XYZ file of C-alpha atoms in Angstrom:
420
model
C 77.392 -25.587 231.644
C 80.921 -24.743 232.888
C 82.010 -23.576 229.447
C 78.916 -21.426 229.170
C 79.568 -19.941 232.621
C 83.170 -19.165 231.751
C 82.100 -17.713 228.452
C 79.725 -15.301 230.188
C 82.028 -14.463 233.152
C 83.523 -11.006 233.370
C 87.159 -12.189 234.081
C 89.246 -14.947 232.580
C 91.800 -16.740 234.860
C 94.734 -18.444 233.112
C 97.797 -20.213 234.583
C 101.101 -18.333 234.161
C 103.741 -20.257 232.287
C 106.527 -17.658 232.057
C 106.331 -15.470 235.195
C 109.648 -13.563 235.633
C 111.426 -14.303 238.836
C 111.582 -10.596 239.719
C 107.808 -10.393 239.404
C 107.284 -13.422 241.622
C 109.556 -11.983 244.278
C 107.908 -8.554 243.988
C 104.475 -10.132 244.632
C 105.789 -11.993 247.641
C 107.489 -8.940 249.101
C 104.314 -7.022 248.621
C 102.389 -9.831 250.423
C 104.701 -9.556 253.428
C 104.086 -5.836 253.638
C 100.331 -6.348 253.269
C 100.494 -9.006 255.999
C 102.227 -6.558 258.334
C 99.659 -3.902 257.670
C 96.788 -6.327 258.038
C 98.248 -7.474 261.377
C 98.368 -3.854 262.505
C 94.693 -3.493 261.555
C 93.861 -6.503 263.740
C 95.776 -4.897 266.593
C 93.810 -1.601 266.037
C 90.538 -3.551 266.137
C 91.473 -5.134 269.437
C 92.730 -1.914 270.864
C 92.131 1.328 268.870
C 95.145 3.524 268.252
C 97.769 0.785 268.215
C 98.318 0.591 264.439
C 101.677 2.373 264.318
C 102.709 1.114 267.772
C 102.128 -2.483 266.678
C 104.531 -2.157 263.696
C 107.096 -0.508 265.944
C 106.743 -3.245 268.588
C 107.209 -5.981 265.956
C 110.613 -4.559 264.944
C 111.706 -3.778 268.469
C 110.739 -7.309 269.638
C 112.967 -8.831 267.002
C 115.885 -6.448 266.605
C 116.179 -4.160 269.698
C 119.156 -6.028 271.201
C 121.693 -8.682 270.159
C 119.943 -11.249 272.355
C 116.663 -10.602 270.589
C 118.347 -11.045 267.203
C 119.934 -14.305 268.298
C 116.616 -15.470 269.654
C 114.962 -14.771 266.325
C 117.704 -16.750 264.524
C 117.376 -19.593 267.044
C 113.608 -19.924 266.595
C 114.122 -19.666 262.848
C 116.705 -22.445 262.989
C 114.353 -24.811 264.879
C 111.429 -24.214 262.486
C 113.761 -24.509 259.514
C 115.124 -27.864 260.696
C 111.654 -29.381 261.125
C 110.663 -28.039 257.733
C 113.759 -29.710 256.276
C 112.687 -32.891 258.080
C 109.370 -33.152 256.301
C 110.713 -32.150 252.871
C 112.196 -35.488 251.707
C 108.893 -37.264 252.611
C 106.800 -34.609 250.843
C 109.007 -34.810 247.738
C 108.211 -38.530 247.747
C 104.505 -37.648 248.263
C 104.494 -39.469 251.574
C 102.443 -37.083 253.675
C 104.306 -37.096 256.978
C 102.025 -35.170 259.398
C 103.918 -36.619 262.340
C 106.859 -34.314 262.630
C 105.498 -32.956 265.918
C 105.553 -36.390 267.499
C 108.951 -37.211 266.052
C 110.423 -33.993 267.566
C 108.895 -34.887 270.940
C 110.332 -38.414 270.811
C 113.821 -37.006 270.007
C 113.444 -34.642 272.973
C 112.159 -37.418 275.210
C 115.118 -39.708 274.436
C 117.492 -36.862 275.111
C 115.940 -36.316 278.529
C 116.127 -40.060 279.257
C 119.916 -39.786 278.785
C 120.057 -36.736 281.129
C 117.960 -38.487 283.790
C 120.076 -41.616 283.885
C 123.578 -40.410 282.887
C 123.531 -36.720 283.917
C 126.427 -36.040 286.319
C 127.874 -39.506 285.799
C 129.616 -38.899 282.473
C 131.342 -35.936 280.920
C 128.914 -33.248 279.567
C 130.386 -33.516 275.992
C 129.907 -37.263 275.941
C 126.425 -36.890 277.425
C 125.466 -34.444 274.649
C 126.735 -36.908 271.981
C 124.795 -39.808 273.562
C 121.682 -37.526 273.672
C 122.123 -36.873 269.915
C 122.411 -40.564 269.114
C 119.341 -41.469 271.140
C 117.368 -38.475 269.724
C 118.112 -39.635 266.194
C 117.053 -43.145 267.050
C 113.869 -41.971 268.807
C 112.773 -39.732 265.887
C 113.729 -42.288 263.184
C 111.927 -45.205 264.877
C 108.788 -43.080 265.406
C 108.813 -42.158 261.661
C 109.649 -45.563 260.250
C 106.684 -47.278 261.918
C 104.117 -45.708 259.565
C 106.578 -46.120 256.693
C 106.734 -49.928 257.271
C 102.929 -50.139 257.323
C 102.732 -48.029 254.157
C 105.276 -50.178 252.368
C 103.752 -53.485 253.463
C 100.023 -52.816 253.567
C 99.639 -49.410 251.787
C 98.057 -47.807 254.909
C 97.043 -44.157 254.951
C 100.190 -42.358 256.089
C 98.381 -39.074 256.879
C 96.185 -40.623 259.575
C 98.933 -42.946 260.794
C 101.560 -40.246 261.310
C 98.965 -37.926 262.854
C 98.009 -40.648 265.275
C 101.657 -41.117 266.287
C 101.740 -37.504 267.507
C 99.157 -38.286 270.188
C 100.916 -41.498 271.282
C 104.187 -39.515 271.670
C 102.377 -36.968 273.814
C 100.960 -39.775 275.948
C 104.396 -41.321 276.407
C 105.816 -37.991 277.580
C 102.998 -37.622 280.131
C 103.636 -41.133 281.450
C 107.396 -40.487 281.778
C 106.892 -37.201 283.583
C 104.453 -38.905 285.941
C 107.134 -41.479 286.703
C 109.975 -38.983 287.123
C 108.046 -36.323 289.080
C 106.707 -37.824 292.314
C 105.163 -34.548 293.543
C 102.265 -34.829 291.098
C 102.943 -31.441 289.542
C 103.366 -32.989 286.077
C 106.151 -30.482 285.407
C 109.638 -31.865 284.919
C 111.500 -28.617 285.502
C 114.739 -27.342 284.050
C 117.507 -29.926 283.831
C 121.065 -28.846 284.702
C 122.935 -31.430 282.637
C 123.365 -31.947 278.937
C 123.494 -28.311 278.037
C 125.188 -26.697 275.059
C 128.085 -24.380 275.953
C 127.813 -20.648 275.255
C 129.669 -19.280 272.256
C 130.912 -15.692 272.425
C 128.914 -15.334 275.638
C 125.609 -16.035 273.887
C 123.211 -18.959 274.036
C 121.774 -20.682 270.948
C 124.789 -19.974 268.703
C 125.605 -23.682 268.476
C 121.951 -24.427 267.545
C 122.173 -21.957 264.635
C 125.461 -23.354 263.377
C 124.266 -26.954 263.501
C 121.058 -26.146 261.568
C 123.057 -24.098 258.960
C 125.251 -27.144 258.301
C 122.225 -29.459 258.121
C 120.516 -27.140 255.625
C 123.498 -27.293 253.288
C 123.805 -31.075 253.614
C 120.048 -31.654 253.007
C 120.113 -29.303 249.968
C 122.994 -31.274 248.405
C 121.378 -34.589 249.279
C 118.066 -33.693 247.635
C 119.531 -32.097 244.519
C 122.605 -34.091 243.702
C 122.525 -37.459 245.426
C 121.254 -40.711 243.949
C 118.854 -41.120 246.915
C 117.447 -37.633 246.326
C 116.802 -38.523 242.676
C 115.155 -41.808 243.622
C 112.703 -40.268 246.092
C 111.785 -37.655 243.430
C 111.036 -40.367 240.897
C 108.961 -42.258 243.461
C 107.067 -39.031 244.122
C 106.401 -38.461 240.444
C 105.268 -42.036 239.673
C 105.688 -45.228 241.593
C 105.056 -47.207 238.381
C 107.904 -45.425 236.641
C 110.177 -45.990 239.712
C 109.437 -49.707 239.579
C 109.946 -49.820 235.799
C 113.517 -48.393 236.085
C 114.377 -50.733 238.933
C 113.875 -48.577 242.028
C 112.584 -50.463 245.100
C 109.646 -48.270 246.207
C 109.313 -49.800 249.680
C 113.046 -49.387 250.307
C 112.882 -45.698 249.298
C 109.880 -45.099 251.499
C 111.485 -46.666 254.543
C 114.850 -44.959 253.949
C 113.338 -41.553 253.412
C 111.172 -41.714 256.524
C 114.207 -42.778 258.542
C 115.896 -39.678 257.345
C 112.837 -37.471 258.039
C 112.468 -38.887 261.528
C 116.193 -38.560 262.255
C 116.071 -34.833 261.362
C 113.047 -34.337 263.552
C 114.791 -36.182 266.352
C 117.769 -33.790 266.006
C 115.313 -30.891 266.376
C 114.065 -32.436 269.697
C 117.683 -32.813 270.752
C 118.287 -29.058 270.062
C 115.217 -28.207 272.085
C 116.469 -30.043 275.156
C 120.211 -29.435 274.944
C 120.188 -25.917 273.507
C 116.880 -24.213 274.250
C 114.433 -25.209 276.970
C 116.524 -27.833 278.842
C 113.341 -29.823 279.662
C 110.558 -31.735 278.006
C 106.756 -31.462 278.132
C 103.831 -32.301 275.906
C 103.963 -28.796 274.457
C 107.726 -28.499 273.973
C 107.418 -28.559 270.132
C 104.997 -25.642 270.317
C 103.072 -26.715 267.215
C 106.136 -26.218 265.039
C 105.683 -29.689 263.567
C 102.494 -28.426 261.842
C 103.764 -24.961 261.093
C 106.766 -26.528 259.348
C 104.374 -28.205 256.862
C 103.126 -24.773 255.745
C 106.683 -23.414 255.635
C 107.826 -26.315 253.438
C 104.929 -25.935 250.992
C 105.296 -22.111 250.812
C 108.942 -22.621 249.953
C 108.125 -25.077 247.241
C 110.125 -27.734 249.097
C 113.254 -25.704 248.382
C 115.627 -25.710 251.419
C 117.093 -22.324 250.504
C 113.649 -20.675 250.211
C 112.711 -22.297 253.583
C 115.390 -20.158 255.283
C 113.552 -16.986 254.358
C 110.059 -18.429 254.923
C 111.010 -19.646 258.442
C 112.575 -16.315 259.217
C 109.442 -14.407 258.226
C 107.149 -16.725 260.232
C 109.266 -16.299 263.377
C 109.585 -12.563 262.694
C 105.816 -12.210 262.825
C 105.421 -14.631 265.707
C 108.027 -13.055 268.044
C 107.021 -9.543 267.116
C 103.337 -10.339 267.821
C 104.291 -11.984 271.072
C 106.199 -8.838 272.158
C 103.386 -6.441 271.030
C 100.680 -8.624 272.582
C 102.520 -8.587 275.881
C 102.784 -4.813 275.849
C 99.182 -4.298 274.780
C 97.756 -7.022 277.053
C 96.259 -9.107 274.235
C 96.922 -12.511 275.725
C 98.833 -15.617 274.632
C 96.652 -16.390 271.574
C 97.520 -13.112 269.818
C 100.744 -14.395 268.169
C 98.843 -17.335 266.723
C 96.304 -14.928 265.198
C 98.983 -12.801 263.629
C 100.831 -15.819 262.291
C 97.566 -16.973 260.707
C 97.122 -13.585 259.116
C 100.639 -13.860 257.676
C 99.965 -17.328 256.202
C 96.605 -16.255 254.813
C 98.008 -13.197 253.000
C 101.101 -15.004 251.727
C 99.236 -18.090 250.504
C 96.709 -15.786 248.796
C 99.561 -14.009 247.080
C 100.666 -17.286 245.449
C 97.526 -17.142 243.404
C 98.758 -13.977 241.694
C 102.150 -15.537 241.223
C 100.758 -18.625 239.483
C 97.681 -17.196 237.735
C 96.914 -14.301 235.484
C 93.623 -12.442 235.670
C 92.388 -10.776 232.438
C 89.118 -9.554 231.005
C 87.444 -12.575 229.451
C 87.941 -12.228 225.576
C 84.505 -13.722 224.927
C 82.977 -11.302 227.440
C 84.927 -8.411 225.986
C 83.660 -9.299 222.504
C 80.179 -9.474 223.864
C 80.550 -6.010 225.384
C 82.004 -4.757 222.038
C 79.040 -6.159 220.087
C 76.636 -4.752 222.618
C 78.251 -1.339 222.308
C 78.106 -1.561 218.508
C 74.404 -2.413 218.673
C 73.828 0.470 221.088
C 75.671 2.825 218.736
C 73.627 1.528 215.766
C 70.441 1.902 217.740
C 71.476 5.435 218.721
C 72.221 6.252 215.078
C 68.859 4.908 213.902
C 67.148 6.895 216.720
C 68.992 10.057 215.766
C 68.106 9.569 212.061
C 64.512 9.001 213.044
C 64.396 12.065 215.197
C 66.023 14.132 212.429
C 63.552 12.895 209.859
C 60.592 13.511 212.252
C 61.914 16.989 212.942
C 62.283 17.678 209.263
C 58.749 16.403 208.604
C 57.460 18.611 211.400
C 59.214 21.605 209.939
C 57.791 20.817 206.493
C 54.357 20.445 207.883
C 54.706 23.661 209.801
C 55.883 25.451 206.653
C 53.082 24.002 204.570
C 50.579 24.906 207.319
C 51.873 28.463 207.390
C 51.634 28.606 203.578
C 48.063 27.366 203.645
C 47.217 29.828 206.376
C 48.744 32.622 204.317
C 46.747 31.570 201.245
C 43.580 31.463 203.342
C 44.346 35.004 204.545
C 44.972 36.173 201.002
C 41.699 34.583 199.873
C 39.886 36.199 202.741
C 41.407 39.581 201.828
C 40.344 39.136 198.241
C 36.844 38.224 199.267
C 36.651 41.226 201.542
C 37.915 43.442 198.713
C 35.303 42.029 196.290
C 32.557 42.505 198.837
C 33.568 46.100 199.356
C 33.551 46.738 195.592
C 30.095 45.154 195.272
C 28.854 47.404 198.060
C 30.147 50.483 196.258
C 28.481 49.355 192.972
C 25.110 48.960 194.709
C 25.460 52.331 196.252
């Protein structure tokens, strides 16, 4: 049935095997432009006449001042780091959906250090202690589902997702203990902050993430551990056959994944928000999954993907604020971006052509139609010729009848003359 359907379909979809890199990049660049135009259309629907103004606001919101540019890079760095965190697990085909919770646990452990050591130790030492505890918090939170997976082959997707909600609950409990007023808002903390560099905030965040990106790229591509997790991802049976301990690789990789997420939580507390709440991660743990997959689990490509996501998000936030669209508008625009870019991957990986079988069918149909037209034309010509012959013959008979009549009239006249 499927073969018959494909045989009769108008188009034929085939997987590309030799797509030039320039063509792939051209499609992706075009997708970004289309996403920007589509976002402007959404803005125009919500408020007519804002098509051009939306595009202008997107660029102004990201590049109007040095502080805006640094903020764009800072947000990009955080999203990039969380994307890097899930990449080793995904390469191993361990579906770590718990990056959001691991980030929150890293942030929570950083705040614990501030609450109990802030003002009692030197700020530099406090920041280092925050980093150590953040790494431990994220790593422990990630290794729990890894242990269950290695021992009892549990479903890591549901397990890691569940851990997100537990992390949120723990933060709520801690805030309730720390804040006696019942406001459930911890407030901005004055200790454990990164120093400014060149008079600007966030510079240290960007530098740290840049270094981590290079290290993770080298680790995944050139290290023995990176090779082992790739083999486990391809086939656990093959990994076992060549002597790789699959449980060990799973646990080690998730420790790394959780540690990187914990560092992201540390950067949030020490270098960005200086507080913790149940929404501190801002959904970046889930956005990072899309970023990682769109980049093909390539750390270098993740830099550009993260930058584009934050470009649309910050630009939409600025435009939405000016147009009065509300806080949900940036999420809508980010969704438009993901939809268009993901759709463009279809054209990168697949080729759409006219189905050869369908084309042959059309050709045969055209040939039959031409043959039918030829037969019809020949029939019409023959019929016309027969009609002309019949008309000529009829005229000839009519002429003979007239001649006969004339002869009869002439004979009758002569007989009349003889009688006279």
